[in-house]
Coordinates of C-alpha atoms in Angstrom, one line a residue:
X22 CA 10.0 2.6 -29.5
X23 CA 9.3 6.1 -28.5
X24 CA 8.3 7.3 -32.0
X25 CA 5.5 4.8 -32.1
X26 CA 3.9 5.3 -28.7
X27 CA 0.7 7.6 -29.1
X28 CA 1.8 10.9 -27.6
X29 CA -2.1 11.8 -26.2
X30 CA -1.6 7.9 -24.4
X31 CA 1.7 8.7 -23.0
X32 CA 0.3 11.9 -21.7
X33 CA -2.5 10.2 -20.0
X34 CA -0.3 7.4 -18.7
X35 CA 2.0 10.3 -16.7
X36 CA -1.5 12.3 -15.6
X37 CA -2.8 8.5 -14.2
X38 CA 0.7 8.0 -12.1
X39 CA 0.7 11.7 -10.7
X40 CA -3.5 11.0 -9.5
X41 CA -2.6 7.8 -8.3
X42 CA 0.9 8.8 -6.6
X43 CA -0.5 10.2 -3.0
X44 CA -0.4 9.3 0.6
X45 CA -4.1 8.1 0.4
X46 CA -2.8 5.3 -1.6
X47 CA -1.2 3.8 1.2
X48 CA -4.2 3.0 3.6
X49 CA -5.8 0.9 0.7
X50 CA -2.4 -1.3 -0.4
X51 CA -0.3 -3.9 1.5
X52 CA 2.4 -1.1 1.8
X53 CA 0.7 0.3 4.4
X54 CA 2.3 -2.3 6.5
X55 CA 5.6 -1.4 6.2
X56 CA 4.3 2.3 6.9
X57 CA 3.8 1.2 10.6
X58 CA 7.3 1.9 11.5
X59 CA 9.8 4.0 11.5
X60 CA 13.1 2.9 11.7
X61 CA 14.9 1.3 8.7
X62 CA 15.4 -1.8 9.7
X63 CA 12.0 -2.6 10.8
X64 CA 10.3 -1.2 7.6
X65 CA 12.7 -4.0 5.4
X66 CA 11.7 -6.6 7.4
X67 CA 8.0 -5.8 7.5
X68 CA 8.7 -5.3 3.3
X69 CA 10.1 -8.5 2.8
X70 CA 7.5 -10.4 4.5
X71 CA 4.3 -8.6 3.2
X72 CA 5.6 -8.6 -0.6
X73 CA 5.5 -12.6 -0.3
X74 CA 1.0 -11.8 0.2
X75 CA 1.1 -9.0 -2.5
X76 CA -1.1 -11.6 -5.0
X77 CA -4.6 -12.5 -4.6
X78 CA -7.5 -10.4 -2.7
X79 CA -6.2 -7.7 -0.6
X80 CA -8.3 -8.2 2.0
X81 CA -7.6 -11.8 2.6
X82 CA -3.9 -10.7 2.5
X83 CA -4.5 -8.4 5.3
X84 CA -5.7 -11.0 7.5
X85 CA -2.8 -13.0 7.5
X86 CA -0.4 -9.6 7.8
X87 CA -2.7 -8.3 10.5
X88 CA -1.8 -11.8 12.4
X89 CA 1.6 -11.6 11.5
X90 CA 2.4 -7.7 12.5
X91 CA 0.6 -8.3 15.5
X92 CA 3.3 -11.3 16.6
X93 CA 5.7 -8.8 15.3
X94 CA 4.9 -5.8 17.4
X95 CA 4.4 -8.1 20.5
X96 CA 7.9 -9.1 20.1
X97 CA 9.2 -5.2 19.6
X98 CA 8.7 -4.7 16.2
X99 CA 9.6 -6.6 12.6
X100 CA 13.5 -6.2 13.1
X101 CA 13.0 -7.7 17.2
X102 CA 10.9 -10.7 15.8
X103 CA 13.9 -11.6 13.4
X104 CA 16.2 -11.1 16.1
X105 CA 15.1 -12.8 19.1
X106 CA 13.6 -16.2 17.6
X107 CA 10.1 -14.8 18.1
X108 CA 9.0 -16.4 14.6
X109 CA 9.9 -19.8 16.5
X110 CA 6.1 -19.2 17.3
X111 CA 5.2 -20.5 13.6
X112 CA 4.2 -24.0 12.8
X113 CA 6.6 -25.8 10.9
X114 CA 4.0 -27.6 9.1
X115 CA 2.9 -28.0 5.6
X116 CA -0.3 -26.2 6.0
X117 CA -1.6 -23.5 3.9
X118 CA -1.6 -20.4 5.1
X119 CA -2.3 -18.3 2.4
X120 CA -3.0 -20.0 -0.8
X121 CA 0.3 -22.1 -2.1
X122 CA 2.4 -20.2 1.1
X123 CA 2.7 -22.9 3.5
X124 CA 3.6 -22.1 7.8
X125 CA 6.8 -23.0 7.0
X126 CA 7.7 -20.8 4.3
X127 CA 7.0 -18.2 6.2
X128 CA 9.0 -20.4 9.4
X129 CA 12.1 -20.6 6.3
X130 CA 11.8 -16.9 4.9
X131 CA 12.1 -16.0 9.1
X132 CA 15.3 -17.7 9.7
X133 CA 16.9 -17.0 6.6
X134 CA 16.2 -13.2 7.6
X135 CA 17.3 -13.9 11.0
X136 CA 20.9 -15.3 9.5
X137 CA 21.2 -12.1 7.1
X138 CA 20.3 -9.6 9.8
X139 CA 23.4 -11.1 12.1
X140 CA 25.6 -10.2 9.2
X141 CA 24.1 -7.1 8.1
X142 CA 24.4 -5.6 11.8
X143 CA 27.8 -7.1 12.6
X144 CA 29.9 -6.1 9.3
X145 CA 29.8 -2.4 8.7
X146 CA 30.2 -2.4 4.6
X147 CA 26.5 -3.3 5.1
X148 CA 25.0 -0.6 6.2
X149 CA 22.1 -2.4 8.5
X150 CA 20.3 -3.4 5.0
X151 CA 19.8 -6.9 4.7
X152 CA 19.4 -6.2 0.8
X153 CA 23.0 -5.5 1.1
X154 CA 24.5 -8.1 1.9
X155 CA 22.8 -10.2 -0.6
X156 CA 23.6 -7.9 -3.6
X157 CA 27.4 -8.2 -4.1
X158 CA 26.8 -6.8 -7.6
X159 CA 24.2 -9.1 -8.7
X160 CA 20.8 -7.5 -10.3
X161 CA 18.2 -6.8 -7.7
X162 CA 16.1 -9.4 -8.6
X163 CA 18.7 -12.2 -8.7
X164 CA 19.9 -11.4 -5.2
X165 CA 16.1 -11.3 -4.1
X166 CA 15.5 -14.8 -5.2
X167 CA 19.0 -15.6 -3.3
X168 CA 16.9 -14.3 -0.1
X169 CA 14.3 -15.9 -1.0
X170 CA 14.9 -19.0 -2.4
X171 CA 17.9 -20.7 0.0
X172 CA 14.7 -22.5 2.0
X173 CA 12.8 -22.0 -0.6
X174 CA 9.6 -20.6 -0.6
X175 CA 9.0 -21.2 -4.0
X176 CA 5.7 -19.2 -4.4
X177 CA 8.0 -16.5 -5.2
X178 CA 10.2 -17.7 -8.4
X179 CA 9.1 -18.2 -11.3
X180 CA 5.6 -16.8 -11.1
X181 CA 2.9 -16.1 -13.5
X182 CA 2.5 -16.4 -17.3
X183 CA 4.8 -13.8 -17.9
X184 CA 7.5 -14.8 -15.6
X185 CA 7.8 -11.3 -14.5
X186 CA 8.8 -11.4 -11.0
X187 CA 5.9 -9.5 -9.8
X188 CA 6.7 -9.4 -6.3
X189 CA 10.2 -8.8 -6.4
X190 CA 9.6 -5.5 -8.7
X191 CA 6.8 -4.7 -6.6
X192 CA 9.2 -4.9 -2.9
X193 CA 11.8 -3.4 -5.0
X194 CA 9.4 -0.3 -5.8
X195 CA 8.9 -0.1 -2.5
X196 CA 12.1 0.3 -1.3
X197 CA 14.2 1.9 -4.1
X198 CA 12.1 4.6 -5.0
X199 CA 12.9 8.1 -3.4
X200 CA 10.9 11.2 -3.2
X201 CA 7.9 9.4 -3.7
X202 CA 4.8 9.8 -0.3
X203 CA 4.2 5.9 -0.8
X204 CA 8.0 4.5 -1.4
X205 CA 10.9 4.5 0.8
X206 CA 14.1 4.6 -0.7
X207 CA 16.0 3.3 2.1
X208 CA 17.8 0.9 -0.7
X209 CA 19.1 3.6 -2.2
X210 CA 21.9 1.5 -3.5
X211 CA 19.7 0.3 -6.1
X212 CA 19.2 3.2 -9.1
X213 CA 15.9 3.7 -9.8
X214 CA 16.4 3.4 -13.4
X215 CA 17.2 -0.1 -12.9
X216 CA 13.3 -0.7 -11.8
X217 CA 10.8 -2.4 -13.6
X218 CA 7.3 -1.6 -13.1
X219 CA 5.1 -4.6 -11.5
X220 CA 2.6 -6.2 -14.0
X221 CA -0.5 -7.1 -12.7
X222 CA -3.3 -8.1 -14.7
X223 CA -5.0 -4.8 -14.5
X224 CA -2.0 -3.0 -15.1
X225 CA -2.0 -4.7 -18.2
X226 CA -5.5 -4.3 -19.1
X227 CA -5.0 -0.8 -18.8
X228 CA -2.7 -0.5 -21.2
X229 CA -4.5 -2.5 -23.9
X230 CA -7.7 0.0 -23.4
X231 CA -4.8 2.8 -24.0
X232 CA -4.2 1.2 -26.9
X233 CA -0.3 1.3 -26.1
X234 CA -0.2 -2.6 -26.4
X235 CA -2.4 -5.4 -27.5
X236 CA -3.4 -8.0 -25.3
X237 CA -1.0 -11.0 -26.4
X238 CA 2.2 -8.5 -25.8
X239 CA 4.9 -10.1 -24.1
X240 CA 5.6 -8.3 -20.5
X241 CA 8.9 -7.0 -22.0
X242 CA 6.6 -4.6 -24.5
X243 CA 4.8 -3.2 -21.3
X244 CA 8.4 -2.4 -19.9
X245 CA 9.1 -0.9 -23.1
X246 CA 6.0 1.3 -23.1
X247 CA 6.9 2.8 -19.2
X248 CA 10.6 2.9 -20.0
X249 CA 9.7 5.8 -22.3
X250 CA 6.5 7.2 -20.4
X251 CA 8.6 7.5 -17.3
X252 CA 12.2 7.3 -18.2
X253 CA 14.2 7.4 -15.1
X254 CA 11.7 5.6 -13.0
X255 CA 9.8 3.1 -14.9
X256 CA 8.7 1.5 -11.7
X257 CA 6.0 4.3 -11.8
X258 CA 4.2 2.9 -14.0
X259 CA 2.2 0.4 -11.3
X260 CA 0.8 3.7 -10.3
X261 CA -1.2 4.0 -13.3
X262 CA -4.0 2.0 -11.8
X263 CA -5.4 3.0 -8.4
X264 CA -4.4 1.3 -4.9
X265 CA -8.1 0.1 -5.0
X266 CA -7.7 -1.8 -8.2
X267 CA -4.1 -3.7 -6.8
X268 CA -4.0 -7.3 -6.8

């Protein structure tokens, strides 16, 4: 695979990540959400919930986060709201609230956070992380979809034509990579050379102007193409379009 990618292409891929890769990024993405806190456990929770709006415009998403941070930080923060049944607040009705994510997806993904943070506080080979106590040597997307999924919020599995997970490779960015001014690395459990990079349609486009795939490639190809442009953190590769062009 690496023989064939144009070296000039590869080259420009790495110069796009290291422009893109900068703290100004974060005031124009959904990450910046997650960036409101400090402590651990708050920024997980905070992640979790705003990776389920990481599709569609950005600024409809940020409506509905706005709304939801807001009943978040009147209840002490992301990790509180879990905690002390403050997501009770939610309709648990079938109306839309964001596109195909109903009130009470958002009502299921609460309690089922609420469950795992009992356990994760409680039983010290956890750590705090709610990822962890999922992961039990599974992959990190399997165990996401086992958060995820129990009441499921299916708006998550299964998505696109691709079937590449986006937002579980895009939460998983988030909170794997290290040393990065936009990415956390709090589960630092998870290698980073496990990642994959998430595919959006622009991501993609990209790539087929580079003329490092063509435009029927399979998402496994893209993969292929960032596994060797950014060998021990593929994940990188989202960055090679700007926070401005994320959907």
């Amino acid at each position: 695979m690496g023989d064939s990618i144009d070296k000039v292409a590869l080259i420009t891929l790495q110069e796009l990540a290291d422009k893109n890769e900068n703290a100004e990024y974060i005031e124009h993405d959904l990450i910046a959400f997650p960036h409101m806190y400090s402590d651990a456990r708050d920024i997980e929770i905070s992640a979790l919930v705003t990776s389920c709006f990481a599709f569609g415009g950005k600024a409809e998403a940020k409506i509905i986060l706005d709304s939801i941070h807001k009943n978040m930080n009147n209840a002490g923060g992301p990790y509180q709201w879990v905690r002390t049944f403050a997501w009770t607040s939610i309709p648990y009705v079938n109306d839309a609230l964001y596109f195909n994510i109903k009130n009470k997806d958002l009502y299921n993904l609460a309690d089922r956070l609420h469950t795992l943070s009992i356990k994760a506080e409680n039983d010290e080979r956890y750590s705090g992380e709610i990822m962890n106590v999922v992961m039990q040597g599974l992959e990190p997307v399997v165990a996401l979809k086992r958060i995820f999924a129990l009441y499921p919020p299916s708006f998550l599995v299964n998505e696109g034509k691709d079937n590449n997970n986006f937002r579980f490779h895009l939460l998983l960015r988030w909170m794997c990579r290290k040393d990065s001014d936009i990415d956390f690395g709090i589960w630092d459990f998870i290698s980073t050379e496990e990642l994959k990079a998430p595919v959006s349609k622009k991501t993609r486009m990209a790539l087929v102007n580079l003329g490092l795939i063509t435009p029927d490639d399979s998402v496994e190809r893209i993969y292929d193409v960032f596994n060797v442009a950014f060998p021990y953190d593929p994940a990188r590769g989202s960055f090679i379009i700007g926070s401005e062009d994320y959907e």
